[in-house]
Short mmCIF file of C-alpha atoms in Angstrom, two decimals:
data_model
loop_
_atom_site.label_atom_id
_atom_site.label_comp_id
_atom_site.label_asym_id
_atom_site.label_seq_id
_atom_site.Cartn_x
_atom_site.Cartn_y
_atom_site.Cartn_z
CA MET A 194 179.33 -89.22 -94.39
CA SER A 195 180.35 -86.58 -96.93
CA ALA A 196 177.80 -83.45 -97.65
CA LEU A 197 174.73 -84.58 -98.77
CA ARG A 198 173.50 -83.84 -102.17
CA LEU A 199 170.38 -86.06 -103.58
CA PRO A 200 169.90 -86.67 -107.16
CA PRO A 201 167.85 -84.07 -108.86
CA LEU A 202 164.23 -85.02 -107.67
CA PRO A 203 160.93 -83.23 -108.41
CA THR A 204 159.69 -81.09 -105.96
CA VAL A 205 156.84 -82.10 -102.89
CA ARG A 206 154.07 -80.00 -105.13
CA ASN A 207 154.84 -81.50 -108.69
CA ILE A 208 154.88 -84.98 -107.02
CA ILE A 209 151.23 -84.53 -105.57
CA ARG A 210 150.25 -83.49 -109.02
CA ILE A 211 151.72 -86.11 -110.73
CA TYR A 212 150.70 -88.89 -108.45
CA ARG A 213 147.18 -87.37 -108.09
CA LEU A 214 147.66 -87.55 -104.28
CA GLN A 215 144.29 -85.44 -102.56
CA ALA A 216 144.71 -84.98 -98.47
CA VAL A 217 142.22 -86.98 -97.19
CA LYS A 218 140.00 -85.83 -94.74
CA GLN A 219 139.19 -88.91 -92.73
CA LEU A 220 142.53 -88.58 -91.63
CA SER A 221 142.78 -85.17 -91.23
CA GLN A 222 145.78 -84.52 -93.92
CA ASN A 223 147.14 -81.83 -94.70
CA PHE A 224 150.19 -80.96 -96.94
CA LEU A 225 152.92 -78.81 -95.56
CA LEU A 226 154.76 -78.11 -98.96
CA ASP A 227 156.68 -74.65 -97.91
CA GLU A 228 160.30 -76.00 -97.61
CA ASN A 229 161.41 -72.77 -95.23
CA ILE A 230 159.53 -74.36 -93.07
CA THR A 231 160.21 -77.92 -93.09
CA ASN A 232 163.72 -76.77 -92.68
CA LYS A 233 162.40 -74.40 -89.57
CA ILE A 234 160.72 -77.63 -87.94
CA VAL A 235 163.68 -79.69 -88.40
CA LYS A 236 166.23 -77.12 -86.61
CA TYR A 237 164.06 -77.54 -83.59
CA VAL A 238 164.49 -81.31 -83.82
CA GLY A 239 168.02 -81.90 -82.22
CA LYS A 240 171.84 -82.63 -83.15
CA VAL A 241 170.10 -84.67 -86.58
CA PRO A 242 173.78 -85.41 -88.07
CA ASN A 243 174.91 -88.79 -87.20
CA SER A 244 170.91 -89.78 -84.81
CA GLU A 245 168.22 -91.74 -85.47
CA VAL A 246 165.34 -89.89 -86.47
CA LEU A 247 161.34 -91.46 -86.40
CA GLU A 248 159.12 -89.27 -88.66
CA VAL A 249 155.55 -89.63 -87.99
CA GLY A 250 153.04 -89.09 -91.36
CA ALA A 251 155.20 -88.34 -93.51
CA GLY A 252 152.79 -87.93 -96.08
CA PRO A 253 154.00 -86.45 -99.85
CA GLY A 254 157.78 -86.23 -97.79
CA ALA A 255 158.21 -82.05 -97.43
CA ILE A 256 159.50 -82.73 -93.96
CA THR A 257 161.15 -85.83 -94.99
CA ARG A 258 163.78 -84.05 -97.44
CA SER A 259 164.47 -81.55 -94.79
CA ILE A 260 165.84 -84.20 -92.01
CA LEU A 261 167.47 -86.00 -95.19
CA ARG A 262 169.37 -82.72 -95.81
CA ARG A 263 170.49 -82.89 -92.05
CA LEU A 264 172.24 -86.42 -92.37
CA PRO A 265 170.85 -88.46 -89.97
CA LYS A 266 172.53 -92.25 -89.39
CA LYS A 267 168.91 -93.18 -90.31
CA LEU A 268 165.56 -92.02 -90.57
CA VAL A 269 162.86 -94.41 -89.65
CA ILE A 270 159.22 -93.38 -91.21
CA VAL A 271 155.56 -94.42 -90.38
CA GLU A 272 152.94 -93.48 -92.51
CA LYS A 273 149.33 -94.98 -92.28
CA ASP A 274 148.60 -93.86 -96.11
CA LYS A 275 149.94 -96.27 -98.71
CA ARG A 276 149.04 -93.73 -101.43
CA PHE A 277 152.49 -92.10 -100.36
CA LYS A 278 154.50 -95.20 -100.93
CA PRO A 279 155.73 -94.22 -104.33
CA THR A 280 157.37 -90.55 -103.14
CA LEU A 281 159.05 -91.93 -100.02
CA GLU A 282 160.25 -94.56 -101.96
CA MET A 283 161.93 -92.18 -104.19
CA LEU A 284 163.10 -90.33 -101.14
CA GLN A 285 164.55 -93.78 -99.80
CA GLU A 286 166.25 -94.73 -102.57
CA ALA A 287 167.70 -91.34 -103.45
CA TYR A 288 169.32 -91.35 -100.01
CA LYS A 289 171.22 -94.81 -100.34
CA THR A 290 173.27 -93.14 -103.22
CA VAL A 291 174.69 -91.36 -100.34
CA ASN A 292 174.98 -94.62 -98.02
CA GLY A 293 172.11 -93.36 -96.06
CA LYS A 294 169.72 -95.81 -94.38
CA VAL A 295 165.50 -95.02 -94.71
CA ASP A 296 163.19 -97.52 -93.29
CA ILE A 297 159.23 -97.00 -93.92
CA PHE A 298 156.79 -98.93 -92.44
CA TYR A 299 153.10 -98.22 -93.64
CA ASP A 300 151.28 -99.00 -90.07
CA ASP A 301 148.88 -96.78 -87.53
CA ILE A 302 151.49 -94.97 -84.98
CA LEU A 303 148.88 -95.34 -82.72
CA SER A 304 149.84 -99.35 -82.42
CA VAL A 305 153.41 -99.12 -83.16
CA ASP A 306 155.76 -100.34 -81.20
CA THR A 307 158.79 -97.28 -81.06
CA LYS A 308 161.13 -99.49 -78.84
CA SER A 309 162.26 -101.68 -81.81
CA LEU A 310 162.29 -98.99 -84.72
CA PHE A 311 165.53 -97.70 -82.78
CA SER A 312 169.23 -99.76 -82.18
CA ALA A 313 170.00 -99.95 -78.74
CA GLU A 314 173.54 -98.73 -79.26
CA ASN A 315 172.29 -95.28 -78.98
CA ALA A 316 170.17 -96.14 -75.48
CA ARG A 317 171.41 -93.33 -72.54
CA ASP A 318 170.42 -94.02 -68.79
CA TRP A 319 167.48 -92.04 -68.10
CA GLU A 320 169.41 -89.80 -65.95
CA ASP A 321 172.27 -89.12 -68.21
CA ASP A 322 172.13 -86.56 -71.50
CA CYS A 323 169.26 -87.24 -74.05
CA PRO A 324 170.21 -89.56 -76.61
CA PRO A 325 170.92 -89.14 -80.30
CA ILE A 326 167.29 -90.09 -81.15
CA TYR A 327 164.30 -87.70 -82.06
CA ILE A 328 160.72 -87.91 -83.06
CA VAL A 329 159.13 -85.68 -85.45
CA GLY A 330 155.87 -85.40 -87.11
CA ASN A 331 153.42 -82.94 -89.15
CA LEU A 332 150.50 -84.62 -86.55
CA PRO A 333 146.84 -85.38 -88.06
CA PHE A 334 144.73 -83.43 -85.39
CA SER A 335 142.20 -86.29 -85.21
CA ILE A 336 145.10 -87.90 -83.30
CA SER A 337 147.46 -85.68 -81.59
CA THR A 338 146.11 -85.40 -78.32
CA VAL A 339 145.23 -89.21 -78.20
CA LEU A 340 148.97 -89.87 -79.17
CA ILE A 341 150.83 -87.53 -76.94
CA ILE A 342 148.94 -88.86 -74.12
CA LYS A 343 149.77 -92.36 -74.96
CA TRP A 344 153.39 -91.21 -75.36
CA LEU A 345 153.24 -89.52 -71.95
CA HIS A 346 152.35 -92.44 -70.71
CA ALA A 347 155.02 -94.35 -72.29
CA MET A 348 157.40 -91.91 -70.93
CA SER A 349 156.10 -92.08 -67.37
CA GLU A 350 156.56 -95.97 -67.44
CA GLN A 351 160.45 -95.47 -69.70
CA ARG A 352 159.48 -98.09 -72.39
CA GLY A 353 158.47 -97.73 -76.03
CA ALA A 354 161.16 -94.96 -77.14
CA TRP A 355 161.96 -94.22 -73.75
CA ALA A 356 163.31 -97.36 -72.78
CA HIS A 357 166.02 -95.95 -74.92
CA GLY A 358 166.44 -92.71 -72.68
CA ARG A 359 164.79 -89.41 -72.72
CA VAL A 360 164.20 -89.21 -76.55
CA LYS A 361 163.12 -85.88 -77.80
CA MET A 362 159.97 -84.69 -79.16
CA THR A 363 158.83 -81.89 -82.17
CA LEU A 364 155.62 -82.36 -83.24
CA THR A 365 152.66 -79.53 -84.60
CA PHE A 366 148.95 -79.41 -82.91
CA GLN A 367 146.51 -77.47 -84.21
CA LYS A 368 147.14 -73.53 -82.33
CA GLU A 369 144.82 -74.05 -79.42
CA VAL A 370 145.91 -77.52 -78.25
CA ALA A 371 149.45 -76.06 -78.76
CA ASP A 372 148.42 -73.24 -76.41
CA ARG A 373 146.84 -75.50 -73.54
CA LEU A 374 150.29 -78.19 -73.71
CA VAL A 375 152.27 -74.77 -72.67
CA ALA A 376 149.74 -72.92 -71.11
CA GLU A 377 150.78 -72.01 -67.16
CA VAL A 378 149.20 -71.57 -63.53
CA GLU A 379 146.20 -68.83 -63.84
CA GLN A 380 146.62 -68.43 -67.95
CA PRO A 381 143.37 -69.11 -69.83
CA HIS A 382 144.13 -72.09 -71.52
CA ARG A 383 145.11 -74.28 -68.62
CA CYS A 384 143.49 -77.28 -68.56
CA ARG A 385 144.28 -81.37 -68.07
CA LEU A 386 146.87 -81.70 -71.34
CA SER A 387 148.70 -78.74 -69.39
CA VAL A 388 149.31 -80.71 -66.58
CA MET A 389 150.00 -84.00 -67.96
CA ALA A 390 152.73 -82.10 -70.49
CA GLN A 391 154.44 -80.44 -67.63
CA ALA A 392 154.29 -83.48 -64.88
CA PHE A 393 156.77 -85.39 -67.22
CA THR A 394 158.25 -82.71 -70.11
CA THR A 395 159.49 -79.44 -71.12
CA PRO A 396 157.07 -78.27 -73.62
CA LYS A 397 157.81 -74.96 -75.37
CA LEU A 398 155.61 -73.62 -78.27
CA ARG A 399 158.43 -72.61 -80.82
CA PHE A 400 156.50 -70.77 -83.57
CA ILE A 401 153.14 -70.68 -85.60
CA ILE A 402 152.71 -72.01 -89.15
CA PRO A 403 149.47 -70.37 -90.44
CA GLY A 404 147.14 -72.53 -92.21
CA GLU A 405 147.64 -71.20 -95.61
CA ALA A 406 150.94 -72.77 -95.14
CA PHE A 407 148.92 -75.93 -95.63
CA VAL A 408 147.14 -77.65 -99.13
CA PRO A 409 144.52 -77.51 -98.24
CA LYS A 410 144.27 -75.12 -95.71
CA PRO A 411 142.79 -75.81 -92.63
CA ASP A 412 140.25 -73.93 -90.47
CA VAL A 413 142.97 -73.17 -88.15
CA ASP A 414 146.71 -71.98 -87.59
CA VAL A 415 149.63 -74.82 -86.29
CA GLY A 416 151.51 -74.83 -83.44
CA VAL A 417 155.19 -76.23 -83.43
CA VAL A 418 156.23 -77.95 -80.14
CA THR A 419 159.30 -79.51 -78.30
CA PHE A 420 158.91 -81.82 -75.84
CA VAL A 421 162.14 -82.54 -73.49
CA PRO A 422 161.46 -85.84 -70.63
CA LEU A 423 162.19 -84.56 -67.65
CA ALA A 424 165.11 -86.46 -65.82
CA ARG A 425 162.97 -86.19 -62.59
CA PRO A 426 158.95 -86.43 -63.44
CA ARG A 427 157.28 -84.17 -61.42
CA THR A 428 155.05 -86.63 -60.10
CA ARG A 429 155.78 -90.22 -58.81
CA HIS A 430 152.48 -91.36 -59.12
CA GLU A 431 151.18 -93.92 -61.23
CA PHE A 432 150.31 -92.47 -64.82
CA LYS A 433 146.84 -93.31 -64.70
CA LEU A 434 145.67 -92.48 -61.27
CA PHE A 435 147.62 -88.96 -61.78
CA GLU A 436 145.58 -88.86 -65.10
CA LYS A 437 142.27 -89.54 -63.42
CA ILE A 438 142.59 -86.77 -60.51
CA THR A 439 144.15 -84.59 -63.07
CA ARG A 440 140.73 -84.94 -65.37
CA HIS A 441 138.41 -84.48 -62.50
CA MET A 442 140.14 -81.43 -61.13
CA PHE A 443 139.64 -79.73 -64.49
CA SER A 444 135.99 -80.87 -64.97
CA PHE A 445 134.78 -77.67 -64.27
CA LYS A 446 137.21 -75.15 -65.38
CA GLN A 447 135.53 -71.86 -64.79
CA LYS A 448 134.35 -73.11 -61.05
CA LYS A 449 135.94 -73.29 -57.37
CA CYS A 450 138.06 -76.47 -57.76
CA ILE A 451 135.90 -77.57 -54.67
CA LYS A 452 133.31 -78.17 -56.96
CA CYS A 453 135.71 -80.19 -59.05
CA ALA A 454 136.90 -82.93 -56.31
CA ARG A 455 133.30 -83.63 -55.55
CA THR A 456 133.08 -85.37 -58.67
CA LEU A 457 135.70 -88.29 -57.32
CA PHE A 458 133.15 -89.20 -54.71
CA PRO A 459 129.67 -91.16 -54.52
CA LYS A 460 127.22 -88.10 -54.19
CA VAL A 461 125.97 -89.37 -50.45
CA SER A 462 129.65 -88.43 -48.74
CA GLN A 463 131.17 -85.98 -51.84
CA ILE A 464 131.13 -82.77 -49.68
CA PRO A 465 132.56 -83.96 -46.83
CA MET A 466 134.99 -86.41 -48.51
CA ALA A 467 135.85 -83.44 -51.43
CA ASP A 468 136.64 -81.04 -47.92
CA GLU A 469 138.94 -83.75 -46.30
CA LEU A 470 141.00 -83.94 -49.72
CA LEU A 471 141.65 -80.52 -50.64
CA ASP A 472 142.41 -79.86 -46.41
CA MET A 473 144.85 -83.01 -46.75
CA ALA A 474 146.25 -81.26 -49.90
CA ASN A 475 146.92 -77.98 -48.55
CA VAL A 476 144.86 -76.67 -51.53
CA ASN A 477 142.74 -73.40 -51.68
CA PRO A 478 139.14 -74.95 -52.34
CA ASN A 479 137.78 -71.75 -53.65
CA VAL A 480 140.40 -71.41 -56.48
CA LYS A 481 139.75 -72.17 -59.78
CA ALA A 482 141.14 -75.12 -61.56
CA THR A 483 143.56 -72.77 -63.90
CA TYR A 484 144.92 -72.02 -60.64
CA LEU A 485 146.41 -75.13 -59.60
CA SER A 486 150.48 -76.02 -60.69
CA VAL A 487 151.24 -79.65 -61.31
CA GLU A 488 152.40 -79.44 -57.28
CA ASP A 489 149.32 -79.02 -56.47
CA ILE A 490 147.49 -81.75 -58.60
CA ASN A 491 150.44 -84.29 -56.88
CA ARG A 492 149.29 -83.45 -53.53
CA ILE A 493 145.60 -83.96 -54.31
CA THR A 494 146.43 -87.67 -55.94
CA THR A 495 148.65 -88.19 -52.77
CA ALA A 496 145.77 -87.19 -50.72
CA TYR A 497 142.97 -89.28 -52.72
CA LYS A 498 145.15 -92.44 -52.51
CA SER A 499 145.32 -91.72 -48.92
CA LEU A 500 141.50 -91.86 -48.89
CA CYS A 501 141.20 -94.74 -51.05
CA GLU A 502 143.01 -96.57 -48.42
CA LYS A 503 140.64 -95.45 -45.76
CA TYR A 504 137.31 -95.76 -47.38
CA PRO A 505 138.11 -98.49 -49.98
CA GLU A 506 134.49 -98.02 -51.48
CA ILE A 507 135.42 -94.95 -53.33
CA VAL A 508 137.88 -96.51 -55.43
CA GLY A 509 135.68 -97.62 -58.13
CA TYR A 510 133.08 -94.77 -58.20
CA ASN A 511 132.37 -93.73 -61.95
CA TYR A 512 131.12 -89.96 -61.90
CA ARG A 513 130.02 -89.74 -65.24
CA ALA A 514 128.57 -93.20 -65.23
CA SER A 515 126.75 -92.71 -61.75
CA ARG A 516 124.56 -89.40 -63.78
CA ARG A 517 120.86 -90.03 -64.67
CA VAL A 518 120.95 -90.74 -68.31
CA ILE A 519 118.25 -89.32 -69.70
CA THR A 520 117.09 -85.51 -68.52
CA LYS A 521 113.98 -84.03 -67.33
CA LYS A 522 113.11 -82.49 -70.45
CA ASP A 523 113.68 -85.83 -72.61
CA THR A 524 111.09 -87.22 -70.31
CA LYS A 525 108.00 -85.39 -70.79
CA SER A 526 106.66 -87.94 -73.09
CA VAL A 527 107.46 -90.76 -71.58
CA TYR A 528 104.91 -92.96 -69.18
CA ILE A 529 104.93 -96.07 -67.42
CA GLN A 530 103.51 -99.12 -68.32
CA ASP A 531 104.58 -101.47 -65.35
CA TYR A 532 105.89 -100.43 -62.01
CA ASP A 533 107.84 -102.46 -59.55
CA GLU A 534 107.68 -101.08 -56.19
CA GLU A 535 111.61 -103.01 -55.47
CA ASN A 536 113.02 -100.60 -58.15
CA ASP A 537 111.47 -97.49 -57.14
CA PHE A 538 113.66 -94.46 -57.11
CA SER A 539 111.45 -91.97 -56.99
CA ASP A 540 113.09 -90.42 -54.17
CA ILE A 541 116.12 -89.14 -56.03
CA GLU A 542 116.53 -85.58 -56.77
CA ASP A 543 118.17 -83.93 -59.52
CA ASP A 544 119.93 -81.25 -57.58
CA GLU A 545 122.30 -80.20 -60.70
CA SER A 546 121.29 -76.83 -62.21
CA ASP A 547 121.01 -75.61 -65.53
CA GLU A 548 124.37 -73.59 -65.17
CA ASP A 549 126.42 -76.91 -64.18
CA LYS A 550 124.87 -79.01 -67.14
CA GLN A 551 125.43 -76.26 -69.40
CA ALA A 552 128.86 -76.68 -67.88
CA ASP A 553 129.22 -80.02 -68.34
CA LYS A 554 128.43 -79.79 -71.96
CA LYS A 555 131.37 -77.36 -72.85
CA GLU A 556 133.49 -79.34 -70.98
CA ILE A 557 133.03 -82.75 -73.17
CA ILE A 558 132.82 -80.37 -76.20
CA ALA A 559 136.11 -79.02 -75.47
CA SER A 560 137.59 -82.55 -74.62
CA GLN A 561 136.63 -83.70 -78.12
CA LYS A 562 138.21 -80.69 -79.28
CA ALA A 563 141.59 -81.92 -77.23
#
């Protein structure tokens, strides 16, 4: 394919004005209009010429233009908002003039089978070099964490786009989330997301986009993160089990990890079993969760799996579901109309301190932000 010279097109800013496109708050839309920044994002995608590229959430097509200038063999766009149909089809027609191919799907990326978007001819074995297939996207904040966990899960099982090999990703995240994804051991942002991303990929924070570069301007800056799938993941455990252990071990980030480990077990046996778990995993029970490496979590998962085989009754235990639904302070005005002696639970004590409750609340808020 010769050097790309698209027909004259209106600027993205003019297109937004012509079609009266406004960002929809419910979809967490923020338009990136600075061509220098979109070109910089695409620079980190990889060797785009003659490759296949999936763009998620193209919007009015700013990043799309930067991708097309790099001459991919095929660009696949998944955009949920059909208001952008005229602007994206304009780019599709323009790329046809240089014999390029653009496929557009108006769908929710969370429900798309990404395997079907790419051709089998570009597939590579997992331990070979990465295939000429790339994923790029300016992700809405509202789905970014859910989507990366979903894709890490697919990656761990080599399905979806990763049925074609170790497909690289270049994605945008709220800066705080980007910091979490790349946070190393002992860094304050280290959390469940850090461990999960680093267990299956090499994530790198490439640069920060200031909030004022977007329209409308978000309250936060944005980080551009690249992910290269590991040829040999740092855990061989089933994804959901590894994620469960990671989630529990970061349930109280600022407390000793022994307290986090106790949430894996029923109250009647949680102290001795948590002690046994960390002893089997050779993990110091007095360190904070932010000091735990991927290898530490992997050994804890192995130990937990062994304990589940030894004590099958702990397998279905759910810490959150087992806790009181109503706190004591909310039951002051409650009175008993009927009393059933067989269902008397008055001997159960609430030994959770106010400090613990506050920590729980902070962790819930943090997980929602993530």
